[in-house]
Every structure is written in structure tokens, then in C-alpha cells.
Amino acid sequence: MRATWDIFCSVVDNYGDIGVTWRLARQLVAEHGLAVRLWVDDLQAFVRLCPQADAQVLRQTQQGVEVCLWRQDWQATEPADVVIEAFACELPAAYVEAMAQRLNRPLWLNLEYLSAEEWVEGCHGLPSLQSNGLSKFFFFPGFTPGSGGLLRERELLTQRRAFQVDDCARDDFLCSLGVEPMAGALMISLFAYENAALGSWLQVLAAGLQRIQLLVPEGRILRSLQSWLGGMVLQPGDIRQRGQLHIHVLPFMSQEQYDRLLWSCDFNAVRGEDSFIRAQWAGRPLLWHIYEQADNTHLEKLDAFLRLYKEGLSADAQRALVELWHAWNNGQAIDKSWEKMLQSWPQQHEHAEEWCLQQASQADLAAALVQFYQNWL
Ligand code: TRH
């Protein structure tokens, strides 16, 4: 009998919670042949990432995953063999009770947020005894062998490389989004939270020597973009030009399309957790807008990642990268650091691919979870 897995996702805000759990659920089904239910408390958010889904039904199967609405009034449900609570969401009390009563007790995992901080390795995989006698294990994604790794589908890099060497595939894809690639243009994607630094970047892009196509899927950054453009309301499909800068507003797309967008661009500005990882798998230089936390703890996380990522770059290239990421995440002007970044451009490109290969040499998160379960049995 194939093992059953329940993944619980509470959508706090944005798309990271559902983005990570939906991706994980699909991979557990497709690559490990598991029976997976994904419990999500906000189907509207799910439908944005999986447009063919129905936000009105209680249960539906999408890409082999049984997607269930996690309702406030929880209905009795037989727990699965493996139960994942994503990002410390609180499971229904009746479900936890049923887990404790189950003849074969389930493996209970808390899938944590991504961090490159050193303490992660020490906490990854640790159990915590719960009042009902069950142990809950902490599972930490991460960038080092002592962590749980990163979500990466088996064929991802092969698909990405095939796409990146096929100019027609890229052009067709961009055209399907309403973007006509311009000769010699530098293609940049932009997915970020509202950011006061944006204006300084757009300014330097508009005034630069090279033509730029900036591709912006619908989202929070549109507010900053609109105010730079003088308050005009932007819609998907809109194109605006300022000097060398051509801005294309795109619809929010499926996760598969968003991957292709990242693969199509020379540089990707990303945010949160999942788009940040996907940009790394794209093998292209990136700019991370980290999710803001109280007491600036997010800035420590940012530096922890930079410490790992910048290794192997020349001192100048490291400085350019760190300055750019710091300024962007502090809402400070990035025009100078962007120009420094351009000076080390070929190196930044090579490095992004090397980093991607280095990360891909580690076990992926889904495989690590399956292995963890097998070891636990
Ligand atoms: O949406 P986010 O800001 O999510 C955040 C982070 O996960 C953060 O850590 C968490 O605390 C907070 O949510 C609650 O960024 P993230 O993680 O990149 O998730 C976005 C998802 O949306 C990702 O799966 C990619 C996907 N996406 C699309 O599918 N289509 C699109 O057009 C775009 C722009 C993104």
C-alpha cells in the first residue's frame, strides 16, 4: 500500500505558503508515487497559482494531488501516515487527537521557513514531545548538507537548460505573455514587495546605455511602479516606456509559467521564499527582496544567505552584490550599486550557474522528506 501524506497549509499572506506546499505536494505524487492530500484554508490563493482549479469546491484532484478546503468547522478525518504542518500552522485539535489514537502512529513534521542561518543545521530533524505523547519533528529547508535541502523537481534543470538554449521557445513563451523581445535588450523580471528603492533603479535603467525590458507580473510592487510613473493605474497588458526602459505589466501566471519567465530573463528580482529559490534554479543573477520580520531579523537571514552565496566571487563582485541587496532591502537608492553590479556582470552570470549546480548536487527537499520517513519507520 502506498503511504498517505497530509500537508496542511494556512495562507498567512501572499503566496509563499501555498506556493511551497503545492509544489511539494505535486512532487511527492509525481516522483514518489505517494497519495497526498493538501489541506488549504484559502482556495482563492491556490487558484492564482493553479488557475485550472476551482475555488468553490471542498475537494478536487489537481495534478494527482487531492486538494481539500481546510474549513474552520473541521470534519472528522482519518489521519495520514505522514502529517506535515507547514510553517508552524496549527492543526485542527480533533485531527491531532485522531493522530494520537491511530493504531500506527503517524510521523508528524513541522516544515519550517527557509533560512541560511547556521543554527538551522543544529535544529533540523529534532523531535519535540507533545502533550498527547506524539513527537513532532522539525524539518528545515536549507542550503547546506545538514539541512533538509530545497524543493527541486527531478527534471527541472534539464528542462531549464533545454529552454534556455532554444531561442524560439523563449520568444514564443514571451509572445504568449504579450511581450515581444527587442533586439539587444536586457530582460529583467520584477516580483517584489512595495519598495522605496524602486524609483532609483528605474531611473538608472531608463537613462542607461542598454535597452531594458522590465517584466512585472501583477502584484504589490505595482504600487511603487505606479507612483514612479506619476500615479497612472497599471493593468496586465500595459506597456510604458521611459528612455531605454520598456515596462511590461504581466498577469499573475501559473507556477510553471513563472519558472519560464525566470528562465527567460537575464536578471530576476524575486521575493519571499519560493520565487527566491526558483530564481536560483534559473541559473541567472538575482536580487532578493526578503519578507520583512519584526526587529529586522530578516536582515540577519539576508546576510546569512549572502555569506554562502557570495563565496567564489571576486572581492569587487561580492561588494557590488552585497551593496545592491542591502540597499534594496533597506529601501535605499540602488542606482550606484546597480552600476557596480553591471561592472561584474559576466562574473555574476557565471557564478549564478555555479551556485545552482552546487545546490543541485544536494538531495532535494521532497526526497529528503521521503528519506526521513523511511528512516523513522
Ligand atoms: O508571495 P511571497 O511573498 O510569499 C511569502 C514568503 O513565503 C514569506 O516567507 C512568507 O512568510 C510569506 O509569504 C507569508 O513570495 P514567494 O515565497 O516567492 O511566493 C510566491 C509564489 O507565487 C511562488 O510559488 C511563485 C508564485 N508565482 C506564480 O505562480 N506566478 C506569478 O506570476 C508570480 C509572480 C509568482
mmCIF file of C-alpha atoms and ligand atoms in Angstrom:
data_model
loop_
_atom_site.group_PDB
_atom_site.id
_atom_site.type_symbol
_atom_site.label_atom_id
_atom_site.label_comp_id
_atom_site.label_asym_id
_atom_site.label_seq_id
_atom_site.Cartn_x
_atom_site.Cartn_y
_atom_site.Cartn_z
ATOM 1 C CA MET A 1 0.000 0.000 0.000
ATOM 2 C CA ARG A 2 1.380 3.409 -0.854
ATOM 3 C CA ALA A 3 1.921 5.740 2.057
ATOM 4 C CA THR A 4 -0.557 8.548 2.585
ATOM 5 C CA TRP A 5 0.565 12.112 3.317
ATOM 6 C CA ASP A 6 -1.441 15.062 4.593
ATOM 7 C CA ILE A 7 0.009 18.556 4.121
ATOM 8 C CA PHE A 8 -1.652 21.416 5.983
ATOM 9 C CA CYS A 9 -1.282 24.948 4.707
ATOM 10 C CA SER A 10 -2.676 28.059 6.285
ATOM 11 C CA VAL A 11 -2.307 31.041 3.982
ATOM 12 C CA VAL A 12 -0.955 33.830 6.208
ATOM 13 C CA ASP A 13 -0.494 36.373 3.443
ATOM 14 C CA ASN A 14 0.993 36.467 -0.038
ATOM 15 C CA TYR A 15 1.666 33.270 -1.963
ATOM 16 C CA GLY A 16 4.670 31.643 -0.319
ATOM 17 C CA ASP A 17 2.802 29.275 1.997
ATOM 18 C CA ILE A 18 0.611 27.836 -0.710
ATOM 19 C CA GLY A 19 3.416 28.137 -3.280
ATOM 20 C CA VAL A 20 5.745 25.872 -1.307
ATOM 21 C CA THR A 21 3.134 23.325 -0.175
ATOM 22 C CA TRP A 22 1.507 22.997 -3.604
ATOM 23 C CA ARG A 23 4.899 22.440 -5.201
ATOM 24 C CA LEU A 24 5.890 19.882 -2.563
ATOM 25 C CA ALA A 25 2.553 18.038 -2.833
ATOM 26 C CA ARG A 26 2.885 17.739 -6.618
ATOM 27 C CA GLN A 27 6.402 16.448 -6.380
ATOM 28 C CA LEU A 28 5.579 13.823 -3.752
ATOM 29 C CA VAL A 29 2.882 12.478 -6.082
ATOM 30 C CA ALA A 30 4.782 12.729 -9.355
ATOM 31 C CA GLU A 31 8.189 11.493 -8.225
ATOM 32 C CA HIS A 32 7.484 9.336 -5.204
ATOM 33 C CA GLY A 33 4.083 7.860 -6.105
ATOM 34 C CA LEU A 34 2.537 8.927 -2.793
ATOM 35 C CA ALA A 35 -1.114 9.639 -2.042
ATOM 36 C CA VAL A 36 -1.146 13.280 -0.994
ATOM 37 C CA ARG A 37 -3.897 15.476 0.387
ATOM 38 C CA LEU A 38 -3.210 19.195 0.541
ATOM 39 C CA TRP A 39 -5.388 20.979 3.087
ATOM 40 C CA VAL A 40 -5.537 24.693 2.384
ATOM 41 C CA ASP A 41 -7.661 27.301 4.132
ATOM 42 C CA ASP A 42 -7.732 29.766 1.236
ATOM 43 C CA LEU A 43 -8.631 28.314 -2.142
ATOM 44 C CA GLN A 44 -8.582 31.739 -3.809
ATOM 45 C CA ALA A 45 -4.835 31.942 -3.216
ATOM 46 C CA PHE A 46 -4.431 28.399 -4.540
ATOM 47 C CA VAL A 47 -6.328 29.220 -7.735
ATOM 48 C CA ARG A 48 -3.918 32.075 -8.511
ATOM 49 C CA LEU A 49 -1.076 29.561 -8.687
ATOM 50 C CA CYS A 50 -3.138 26.808 -10.272
ATOM 51 C CA PRO A 51 -5.661 28.639 -12.490
ATOM 52 C CA GLN A 52 -7.423 25.443 -13.631
ATOM 53 C CA ALA A 53 -8.519 24.735 -10.031
ATOM 54 C CA ASP A 54 -11.972 25.580 -8.660
ATOM 55 C CA ALA A 55 -12.141 27.879 -5.619
ATOM 56 C CA GLN A 56 -15.680 26.753 -4.791
ATOM 57 C CA VAL A 57 -15.351 23.009 -4.209
ATOM 58 C CA LEU A 58 -14.456 21.246 -0.986
ATOM 59 C CA ARG A 59 -12.336 18.575 -2.656
ATOM 60 C CA GLN A 60 -10.717 18.324 -6.054
ATOM 61 C CA THR A 61 -7.837 16.481 -7.652
ATOM 62 C CA GLN A 62 -5.236 18.633 -9.334
ATOM 63 C CA GLN A 63 -2.156 17.038 -10.901
ATOM 64 C CA GLY A 64 -2.711 13.927 -8.805
ATOM 65 C CA VAL A 65 -2.967 15.852 -5.527
ATOM 66 C CA GLU A 66 -6.232 15.790 -3.596
ATOM 67 C CA VAL A 67 -6.704 19.441 -2.725
ATOM 68 C CA CYS A 68 -9.135 19.924 0.173
ATOM 69 C CA LEU A 69 -10.551 23.044 1.687
ATOM 70 C CA TRP A 70 -9.394 23.257 5.324
ATOM 71 C CA ARG A 71 -12.599 24.517 6.893
ATOM 72 C CA GLN A 72 -12.952 26.166 10.290
ATOM 73 C CA ASP A 73 -15.586 23.555 11.204
ATOM 74 C CA TRP A 74 -13.289 20.572 10.843
ATOM 75 C CA GLN A 75 -14.974 17.290 9.838
ATOM 76 C CA ALA A 76 -13.609 14.041 11.309
ATOM 77 C CA THR A 77 -10.893 12.693 9.008
ATOM 78 C CA GLU A 78 -8.627 9.656 9.255
ATOM 79 C CA PRO A 79 -5.054 10.983 9.591
ATOM 80 C CA ALA A 80 -2.451 10.031 7.014
ATOM 81 C CA ASP A 81 0.804 8.100 7.598
ATOM 82 C CA VAL A 82 2.777 11.324 7.395
ATOM 83 C CA VAL A 83 1.384 14.667 8.531
ATOM 84 C CA ILE A 84 3.113 17.901 7.579
ATOM 85 C CA GLU A 85 2.125 21.154 9.175
ATOM 86 C CA ALA A 86 3.650 23.815 7.020
ATOM 87 C CA PHE A 87 5.262 26.833 8.647
ATOM 88 C CA ALA A 88 4.014 26.011 12.146
ATOM 89 C CA CYS A 89 0.334 26.264 11.254
ATOM 90 C CA GLU A 90 -1.911 24.846 13.961
ATOM 91 C CA LEU A 91 -3.581 21.544 13.076
ATOM 92 C CA PRO A 92 -7.265 21.018 13.974
ATOM 93 C CA ALA A 93 -7.448 19.727 17.578
ATOM 94 C CA ALA A 94 -9.702 16.826 16.558
ATOM 95 C CA TYR A 95 -7.217 15.794 13.877
ATOM 96 C CA VAL A 96 -4.328 15.831 16.368
ATOM 97 C CA GLU A 97 -6.428 13.726 18.729
ATOM 98 C CA ALA A 98 -7.119 11.255 15.908
ATOM 99 C CA MET A 99 -3.369 11.112 15.193
ATOM 100 C CA ALA A 100 -2.715 10.062 18.791
ATOM 101 C CA GLN A 101 -5.469 7.408 18.599
ATOM 102 C CA ARG A 102 -4.268 5.933 15.325
ATOM 103 C CA LEU A 103 -3.070 2.333 15.564
ATOM 104 C CA ASN A 104 0.050 3.103 13.538
ATOM 105 C CA ARG A 105 1.031 6.486 14.794
ATOM 106 C CA PRO A 106 1.795 8.961 12.032
ATOM 107 C CA LEU A 107 5.043 10.786 11.500
ATOM 108 C CA TRP A 108 4.358 14.422 12.412
ATOM 109 C CA LEU A 109 6.540 17.055 10.794
ATOM 110 C CA ASN A 110 6.676 20.788 11.014
ATOM 111 C CA LEU A 111 8.070 22.116 7.752
ATOM 112 C CA GLU A 112 9.818 25.349 8.637
ATOM 113 C CA TYR A 113 10.572 28.542 6.730
ATOM 114 C CA LEU A 114 13.769 28.706 4.724
ATOM 115 C CA SER A 115 16.858 30.174 6.328
ATOM 116 C CA ALA A 116 20.586 30.002 5.624
ATOM 117 C CA GLU A 117 21.452 30.728 9.258
ATOM 118 C CA GLU A 118 23.953 28.398 10.900
ATOM 119 C CA TRP A 119 21.657 27.255 13.711
ATOM 120 C CA VAL A 120 19.366 25.575 11.163
ATOM 121 C CA GLU A 121 21.628 22.529 10.833
ATOM 122 C CA GLY A 122 21.552 22.013 14.605
ATOM 123 C CA CYS A 123 17.738 22.075 14.755
ATOM 124 C CA HIS A 124 16.924 20.214 11.570
ATOM 125 C CA GLY A 125 15.275 16.872 12.295
ATOM 126 C CA LEU A 126 14.947 17.382 16.053
ATOM 127 C CA PRO A 127 11.863 15.941 17.774
ATOM 128 C CA SER A 128 9.700 17.796 20.238
ATOM 129 C CA LEU A 129 7.486 15.748 22.549
ATOM 130 C CA GLN A 130 3.853 16.895 22.502
ATOM 131 C CA SER A 131 1.340 16.682 25.355
ATOM 132 C CA ASN A 132 -0.528 13.829 23.641
ATOM 133 C CA GLY A 133 2.577 11.645 23.622
ATOM 134 C CA LEU A 134 3.388 12.157 19.945
ATOM 135 C CA SER A 135 6.666 13.629 18.794
ATOM 136 C CA LYS A 136 6.725 16.426 16.279
ATOM 137 C CA PHE A 137 9.877 16.721 14.159
ATOM 138 C CA PHE A 138 11.254 19.996 12.843
ATOM 139 C CA PHE A 139 12.203 19.892 9.212
ATOM 140 C CA PHE A 140 14.272 22.800 7.946
ATOM 141 C CA PRO A 141 14.845 23.542 4.281
ATOM 142 C CA GLY A 142 18.278 24.979 3.639
ATOM 143 C CA PHE A 143 21.367 25.355 1.520
ATOM 144 C CA THR A 144 23.824 23.093 3.311
ATOM 145 C CA PRO A 145 24.064 19.290 3.535
ATOM 146 C CA GLY A 146 22.979 19.307 7.187
ATOM 147 C CA SER A 147 19.616 20.868 6.301
ATOM 148 C CA GLY A 148 16.550 19.483 4.536
ATOM 149 C CA GLY A 149 17.573 20.945 1.164
ATOM 150 C CA LEU A 150 15.483 22.865 -1.356
ATOM 151 C CA LEU A 151 12.473 21.935 -3.445
ATOM 152 C CA ARG A 152 13.724 20.897 -6.882
ATOM 153 C CA GLU A 153 11.864 18.667 -9.293
ATOM 154 C CA ARG A 154 13.910 15.839 -10.817
ATOM 155 C CA GLU A 155 13.866 17.173 -14.384
ATOM 156 C CA LEU A 156 13.899 20.855 -13.509
ATOM 157 C CA LEU A 157 17.437 21.730 -14.538
ATOM 158 C CA THR A 158 17.297 19.632 -17.702
ATOM 159 C CA GLN A 159 14.103 21.423 -18.714
ATOM 160 C CA ARG A 160 15.522 24.785 -17.800
ATOM 161 C CA ARG A 161 18.693 24.275 -19.849
ATOM 162 C CA ALA A 162 16.793 22.997 -22.892
ATOM 163 C CA PHE A 163 14.589 26.085 -22.705
ATOM 164 C CA GLN A 164 17.486 28.488 -22.322
ATOM 165 C CA VAL A 165 19.301 27.240 -25.425
ATOM 166 C CA ASP A 166 16.127 27.354 -27.526
ATOM 167 C CA ASP A 167 15.589 30.966 -28.624
ATOM 168 C CA CYS A 168 12.325 30.098 -30.380
ATOM 169 C CA ALA A 169 10.870 28.522 -27.227
ATOM 170 C CA ARG A 170 11.783 31.643 -25.259
ATOM 171 C CA ASP A 171 10.394 34.039 -27.855
ATOM 172 C CA ASP A 172 7.178 32.011 -28.207
ATOM 173 C CA PHE A 173 6.746 31.963 -24.471
ATOM 174 C CA LEU A 174 7.306 35.704 -24.113
ATOM 175 C CA CYS A 175 4.956 36.400 -27.020
ATOM 176 C CA SER A 176 2.294 34.288 -25.280
ATOM 177 C CA LEU A 177 2.564 36.815 -22.431
ATOM 178 C CA GLY A 178 2.270 39.725 -24.846
ATOM 179 C CA VAL A 179 5.993 40.574 -24.683
ATOM 180 C CA GLU A 180 7.843 40.987 -27.938
ATOM 181 C CA PRO A 181 11.565 40.529 -27.290
ATOM 182 C CA MET A 182 13.573 43.515 -28.576
ATOM 183 C CA ALA A 183 16.959 43.044 -30.193
ATOM 184 C CA GLY A 184 19.817 43.527 -27.742
ATOM 185 C CA ALA A 185 17.559 44.270 -24.793
ATOM 186 C CA LEU A 186 18.424 43.149 -21.286
ATOM 187 C CA MET A 187 15.428 41.264 -19.917
ATOM 188 C CA ILE A 188 14.637 41.705 -16.221
ATOM 189 C CA SER A 189 11.743 40.264 -14.203
ATOM 190 C CA LEU A 190 10.447 42.065 -11.145
ATOM 191 C CA PHE A 191 8.499 40.433 -8.301
ATOM 192 C CA ALA A 192 8.862 42.283 -5.008
ATOM 193 C CA TYR A 193 7.008 43.933 -2.157
ATOM 194 C CA GLU A 194 6.424 47.680 -2.229
ATOM 195 C CA ASN A 195 9.897 49.213 -2.268
ATOM 196 C CA ALA A 196 11.030 52.820 -1.960
ATOM 197 C CA ALA A 197 14.265 51.872 -3.742
ATOM 198 C CA LEU A 198 12.467 51.085 -6.971
ATOM 199 C CA GLY A 199 12.482 54.640 -8.344
ATOM 200 C CA SER A 200 16.281 54.902 -8.168
ATOM 201 C CA TRP A 201 16.621 51.646 -10.106
ATOM 202 C CA LEU A 202 14.088 52.590 -12.792
ATOM 203 C CA GLN A 203 15.797 55.946 -13.164
ATOM 204 C CA VAL A 204 19.192 54.426 -13.847
ATOM 205 C CA LEU A 205 17.679 51.795 -16.160
ATOM 206 C CA ALA A 206 15.851 54.469 -18.157
ATOM 207 C CA ALA A 207 18.992 56.575 -18.505
ATOM 208 C CA GLY A 208 21.404 53.716 -19.250
ATOM 209 C CA LEU A 209 23.160 52.750 -22.464
ATOM 210 C CA GLN A 210 21.318 49.492 -22.963
ATOM 211 C CA ARG A 211 17.684 48.910 -23.793
ATOM 212 C CA ILE A 212 15.868 47.216 -20.930
ATOM 213 C CA GLN A 213 12.661 45.182 -20.931
ATOM 214 C CA LEU A 214 11.272 45.006 -17.424
ATOM 215 C CA LEU A 215 8.637 42.309 -16.971
ATOM 216 C CA VAL A 216 6.409 42.842 -13.964
ATOM 217 C CA PRO A 217 3.760 40.278 -13.013
ATOM 218 C CA GLU A 218 0.767 41.777 -11.202
ATOM 219 C CA GLY A 219 1.477 42.193 -7.509
ATOM 220 C CA ARG A 220 2.411 44.520 -4.686
ATOM 221 C CA ILE A 221 5.338 46.189 -6.473
ATOM 222 C CA LEU A 222 2.882 47.680 -8.977
ATOM 223 C CA ARG A 223 2.035 50.298 -6.352
ATOM 224 C CA SER A 224 5.635 51.545 -6.300
ATOM 225 C CA LEU A 225 5.794 51.327 -10.076
ATOM 226 C CA GLN A 226 2.596 53.303 -10.486
ATOM 227 C CA SER A 227 3.816 56.090 -8.267
ATOM 228 C CA TRP A 228 7.112 56.325 -10.211
ATOM 229 C CA LEU A 229 5.080 56.614 -13.401
ATOM 230 C CA GLY A 230 3.174 59.532 -11.927
ATOM 231 C CA GLY A 231 0.233 57.721 -10.438
ATOM 232 C CA MET A 232 -1.178 56.083 -13.544
ATOM 233 C CA VAL A 233 -3.062 52.867 -12.771
ATOM 234 C CA LEU A 234 -1.431 49.846 -14.357
ATOM 235 C CA GLN A 235 -3.126 46.720 -15.689
ATOM 236 C CA PRO A 236 -1.751 43.491 -17.105
ATOM 237 C CA GLY A 237 -1.006 44.070 -20.763
ATOM 238 C CA ASP A 238 0.115 47.679 -20.249
ATOM 239 C CA ILE A 239 3.430 48.770 -21.720
ATOM 240 C CA ARG A 240 5.157 52.007 -20.693
ATOM 241 C CA GLN A 241 8.402 53.461 -21.976
ATOM 242 C CA ARG A 242 10.770 55.854 -20.238
ATOM 243 C CA GLY A 243 14.065 56.371 -22.094
ATOM 244 C CA GLN A 244 15.724 52.984 -22.548
ATOM 245 C CA LEU A 245 13.294 51.320 -20.171
ATOM 246 C CA HIS A 246 10.301 49.390 -21.507
ATOM 247 C CA ILE A 247 7.973 48.237 -18.751
ATOM 248 C CA HIS A 248 5.579 45.367 -19.447
ATOM 249 C CA VAL A 249 2.886 44.633 -16.889
ATOM 250 C CA LEU A 250 2.025 40.930 -16.978
ATOM 251 C CA PRO A 251 -0.807 38.925 -15.483
ATOM 252 C CA PHE A 252 -0.059 36.766 -12.463
ATOM 253 C CA MET A 253 0.713 33.384 -14.038
ATOM 254 C CA SER A 254 0.836 29.706 -13.083
ATOM 255 C CA GLN A 255 3.936 28.425 -11.288
ATOM 256 C CA GLU A 256 5.072 26.621 -14.452
ATOM 257 C CA GLN A 257 4.818 29.819 -16.487
ATOM 258 C CA TYR A 258 6.554 31.828 -13.801
ATOM 259 C CA ASP A 259 9.511 29.417 -13.967
ATOM 260 C CA ARG A 260 9.723 30.062 -17.687
ATOM 261 C CA LEU A 261 9.649 33.771 -17.087
ATOM 262 C CA LEU A 262 12.638 33.454 -14.740
ATOM 263 C CA TRP A 263 14.473 31.262 -17.264
ATOM 264 C CA SER A 264 13.799 33.848 -19.990
ATOM 265 C CA CYS A 265 15.338 36.773 -18.125
ATOM 266 C CA ASP A 266 18.944 37.903 -17.709
ATOM 267 C CA PHE A 267 18.270 39.086 -14.185
ATOM 268 C CA ASN A 268 15.446 38.325 -11.756
ATOM 269 C CA ALA A 269 14.214 40.346 -8.819
ATOM 270 C CA VAL A 270 12.315 37.961 -6.560
ATOM 271 C CA ARG A 271 10.926 37.899 -3.045
ATOM 272 C CA GLY A 272 9.794 35.729 -0.130
ATOM 273 C CA GLU A 273 10.805 32.115 -0.309
ATOM 274 C CA ASP A 274 9.612 30.130 -3.286
ATOM 275 C CA SER A 275 10.303 32.635 -6.084
ATOM 276 C CA PHE A 276 13.704 33.220 -4.455
ATOM 277 C CA ILE A 277 14.534 29.516 -4.802
ATOM 278 C CA ARG A 278 13.140 29.291 -8.314
ATOM 279 C CA ALA A 279 15.351 32.204 -9.393
ATOM 280 C CA GLN A 280 18.369 30.262 -8.129
ATOM 281 C CA TRP A 281 17.354 27.266 -10.247
ATOM 282 C CA ALA A 282 17.114 29.631 -13.234
ATOM 283 C CA GLY A 283 20.901 29.986 -13.046
ATOM 284 C CA ARG A 284 20.797 33.750 -13.531
ATOM 285 C CA PRO A 285 21.836 36.576 -11.191
ATOM 286 C CA LEU A 286 19.109 37.677 -8.835
ATOM 287 C CA LEU A 287 18.039 40.300 -6.360
ATOM 288 C CA TRP A 288 16.149 39.100 -3.304
ATOM 289 C CA HIS A 289 13.501 41.159 -1.531
ATOM 290 C CA ILE A 290 13.240 39.249 1.721
ATOM 291 C CA TYR A 291 9.976 39.063 3.678
ATOM 292 C CA GLU A 292 10.180 41.683 6.420
ATOM 293 C CA GLN A 293 10.099 40.495 10.038
ATOM 294 C CA ALA A 294 9.931 42.214 13.405
ATOM 295 C CA ASP A 295 13.201 43.534 14.878
ATOM 296 C CA ASN A 296 14.915 43.307 11.492
ATOM 297 C CA THR A 297 15.580 39.594 11.954
ATOM 298 C CA HIS A 298 15.076 39.265 8.210
ATOM 299 C CA LEU A 299 18.286 41.240 7.662
ATOM 300 C CA GLU A 300 20.243 38.590 9.557
ATOM 301 C CA LYS A 301 18.708 35.966 7.304
ATOM 302 C CA LEU A 302 19.637 38.025 4.291
ATOM 303 C CA ASP A 303 23.263 38.222 5.409
ATOM 304 C CA ALA A 304 23.358 34.522 6.254
ATOM 305 C CA PHE A 305 22.409 33.751 2.670
ATOM 306 C CA LEU A 306 24.807 36.305 1.228
ATOM 307 C CA ARG A 307 27.660 34.783 3.247
ATOM 308 C CA LEU A 308 27.129 31.474 1.479
ATOM 309 C CA TYR A 309 26.204 32.792 -1.930
ATOM 310 C CA LYS A 310 28.988 35.306 -2.432
ATOM 311 C CA GLU A 311 31.751 32.770 -1.878
ATOM 312 C CA GLY A 312 33.757 32.348 -5.071
ATOM 313 C CA LEU A 313 33.076 35.848 -6.406
ATOM 314 C CA SER A 314 35.922 38.366 -6.608
ATOM 315 C CA ALA A 315 36.082 40.954 -3.803
ATOM 316 C CA ASP A 316 34.635 43.660 -6.098
ATOM 317 C CA ALA A 317 31.817 41.471 -7.311
ATOM 318 C CA GLN A 318 30.998 40.479 -3.720
ATOM 319 C CA ARG A 319 30.854 44.108 -2.706
ATOM 320 C CA ALA A 320 28.585 45.005 -5.606
ATOM 321 C CA LEU A 321 26.215 42.166 -4.774
ATOM 322 C CA VAL A 322 26.071 42.877 -1.050
ATOM 323 C CA GLU A 323 25.606 46.607 -1.541
ATOM 324 C CA LEU A 324 22.811 46.073 -4.032
ATOM 325 C CA TRP A 325 20.939 43.577 -1.837
ATOM 326 C CA HIS A 326 21.376 45.680 1.293
ATOM 327 C CA ALA A 327 20.160 48.865 -0.349
ATOM 328 C CA TRP A 328 17.163 47.120 -1.946
ATOM 329 C CA ASN A 329 16.119 45.593 1.355
ATOM 330 C CA ASN A 330 16.532 48.869 3.213
ATOM 331 C CA GLY A 331 14.572 50.879 0.667
ATOM 332 C CA GLN A 332 17.669 52.957 -0.198
ATOM 333 C CA ALA A 333 18.773 54.159 -3.611
ATOM 334 C CA ILE A 334 20.347 51.389 -5.675
ATOM 335 C CA ASP A 335 21.492 53.304 -8.747
ATOM 336 C CA LYS A 336 25.189 53.247 -7.725
ATOM 337 C CA SER A 337 25.225 49.633 -6.643
ATOM 338 C CA TRP A 338 23.381 48.609 -9.818
ATOM 339 C CA GLU A 339 26.121 50.226 -11.874
ATOM 340 C CA LYS A 340 28.756 48.383 -9.846
ATOM 341 C CA MET A 341 26.833 45.186 -10.433
ATOM 342 C CA LEU A 342 26.963 45.786 -14.193
ATOM 343 C CA GLN A 343 30.757 46.059 -13.966
ATOM 344 C CA SER A 344 30.965 42.463 -12.750
ATOM 345 C CA TRP A 345 28.113 41.223 -14.959
ATOM 346 C CA PRO A 346 29.828 38.245 -16.714
ATOM 347 C CA GLN A 347 31.160 37.048 -13.389
ATOM 348 C CA GLN A 348 27.778 37.378 -11.710
ATOM 349 C CA HIS A 349 26.270 35.278 -14.502
ATOM 350 C CA GLU A 350 28.832 32.518 -14.288
ATOM 351 C CA HIS A 351 28.530 32.479 -10.541
ATOM 352 C CA ALA A 352 24.741 32.105 -10.604
ATOM 353 C CA GLU A 353 25.062 28.955 -12.701
ATOM 354 C CA GLU A 354 27.824 27.572 -10.480
ATOM 355 C CA TRP A 355 25.747 28.208 -7.369
ATOM 356 C CA CYS A 356 22.795 26.458 -8.988
ATOM 357 C CA LEU A 357 24.920 23.394 -9.806
ATOM 358 C CA GLN A 358 26.384 23.313 -6.329
ATOM 359 C CA GLN A 359 22.910 23.425 -4.766
ATOM 360 C CA ALA A 360 21.613 20.798 -7.174
ATOM 361 C CA SER A 361 24.290 18.365 -6.004
ATOM 362 C CA GLN A 362 22.407 18.048 -2.691
ATOM 363 C CA ALA A 363 19.287 15.968 -2.104
ATOM 364 C CA ASP A 364 16.100 17.892 -2.834
ATOM 365 C CA LEU A 365 13.611 18.622 -0.086
ATOM 366 C CA ALA A 366 10.909 16.169 -1.239
ATOM 367 C CA ALA A 367 13.423 13.318 -1.493
ATOM 368 C CA ALA A 368 14.837 14.288 1.917
ATOM 369 C CA LEU A 369 11.362 14.152 3.465
ATOM 370 C CA VAL A 370 10.688 10.718 1.981
ATOM 371 C CA GLN A 371 14.076 9.516 3.248
ATOM 372 C CA PHE A 372 13.348 10.940 6.695
ATOM 373 C CA TYR A 373 10.095 8.965 6.812
ATOM 374 C CA GLN A 374 11.830 5.753 5.726
ATOM 375 C CA ASN A 375 14.486 6.160 8.397
ATOM 376 C CA TRP A 376 11.824 6.848 11.013
ATOM 377 C CA LEU A 377 9.788 3.708 10.195
HETATM 378 O O1 TRH B 1 4.311 35.602 -2.014
HETATM 379 P P1 TRH B 1 5.541 35.657 -1.217
HETATM 380 O O2 TRH B 1 5.928 36.964 -0.756
HETATM 381 O O3 TRH B 1 5.422 34.688 -0.007
HETATM 382 C C1 TRH B 1 5.881 34.981 1.279
HETATM 383 C C2 TRH B 1 7.061 34.218 1.673
HETATM 384 O O4 TRH B 1 6.901 32.873 1.515
HETATM 385 C C3 TRH B 1 7.381 34.507 3.128
HETATM 386 O O5 TRH B 1 8.500 33.792 3.528
HETATM 387 C C4 TRH B 1 6.216 34.127 3.944
HETATM 388 O O6 TRH B 1 6.456 34.386 5.263
HETATM 389 C C5 TRH B 1 5.039 34.914 3.455
HETATM 390 O O7 TRH B 1 4.814 34.665 2.088
HETATM 391 C C6 TRH B 1 3.807 34.547 4.219
HETATM 392 O O8 TRH B 1 6.756 35.096 -2.106
HETATM 393 P P2 TRH B 1 7.136 33.630 -2.571
HETATM 394 O O9 TRH B 1 7.536 32.786 -1.420
HETATM 395 O O10 TRH B 1 8.096 33.794 -3.636
HETATM 396 O O11 TRH B 1 5.805 33.029 -3.173
HETATM 397 C C7 TRH B 1 5.267 33.444 -4.376
HETATM 398 C C8 TRH B 1 4.711 32.264 -5.150
HETATM 399 O O12 TRH B 1 3.958 32.720 -6.255
HETATM 400 C C9 TRH B 1 5.770 31.344 -5.695
HETATM 401 O O13 TRH B 1 5.340 29.999 -5.609
HETATM 402 C C10 TRH B 1 5.869 31.744 -7.160
HETATM 403 C C11 TRH B 1 4.444 32.075 -7.434
HETATM 404 N N1 TRH B 1 4.155 32.943 -8.565
HETATM 405 C C12 TRH B 1 3.360 32.461 -9.575
HETATM 406 O O14 TRH B 1 2.949 31.280 -9.539
HETATM 407 N N2 TRH B 1 3.029 33.284 -10.598
HETATM 408 C C13 TRH B 1 3.475 34.562 -10.689
HETATM 409 O O15 TRH B 1 3.140 35.274 -11.647
HETATM 410 C C14 TRH B 1 4.330 35.035 -9.650
HETATM 411 C C15 TRH B 1 4.864 36.435 -9.738
HETATM 412 C C16 TRH B 1 4.643 34.207 -8.604
#
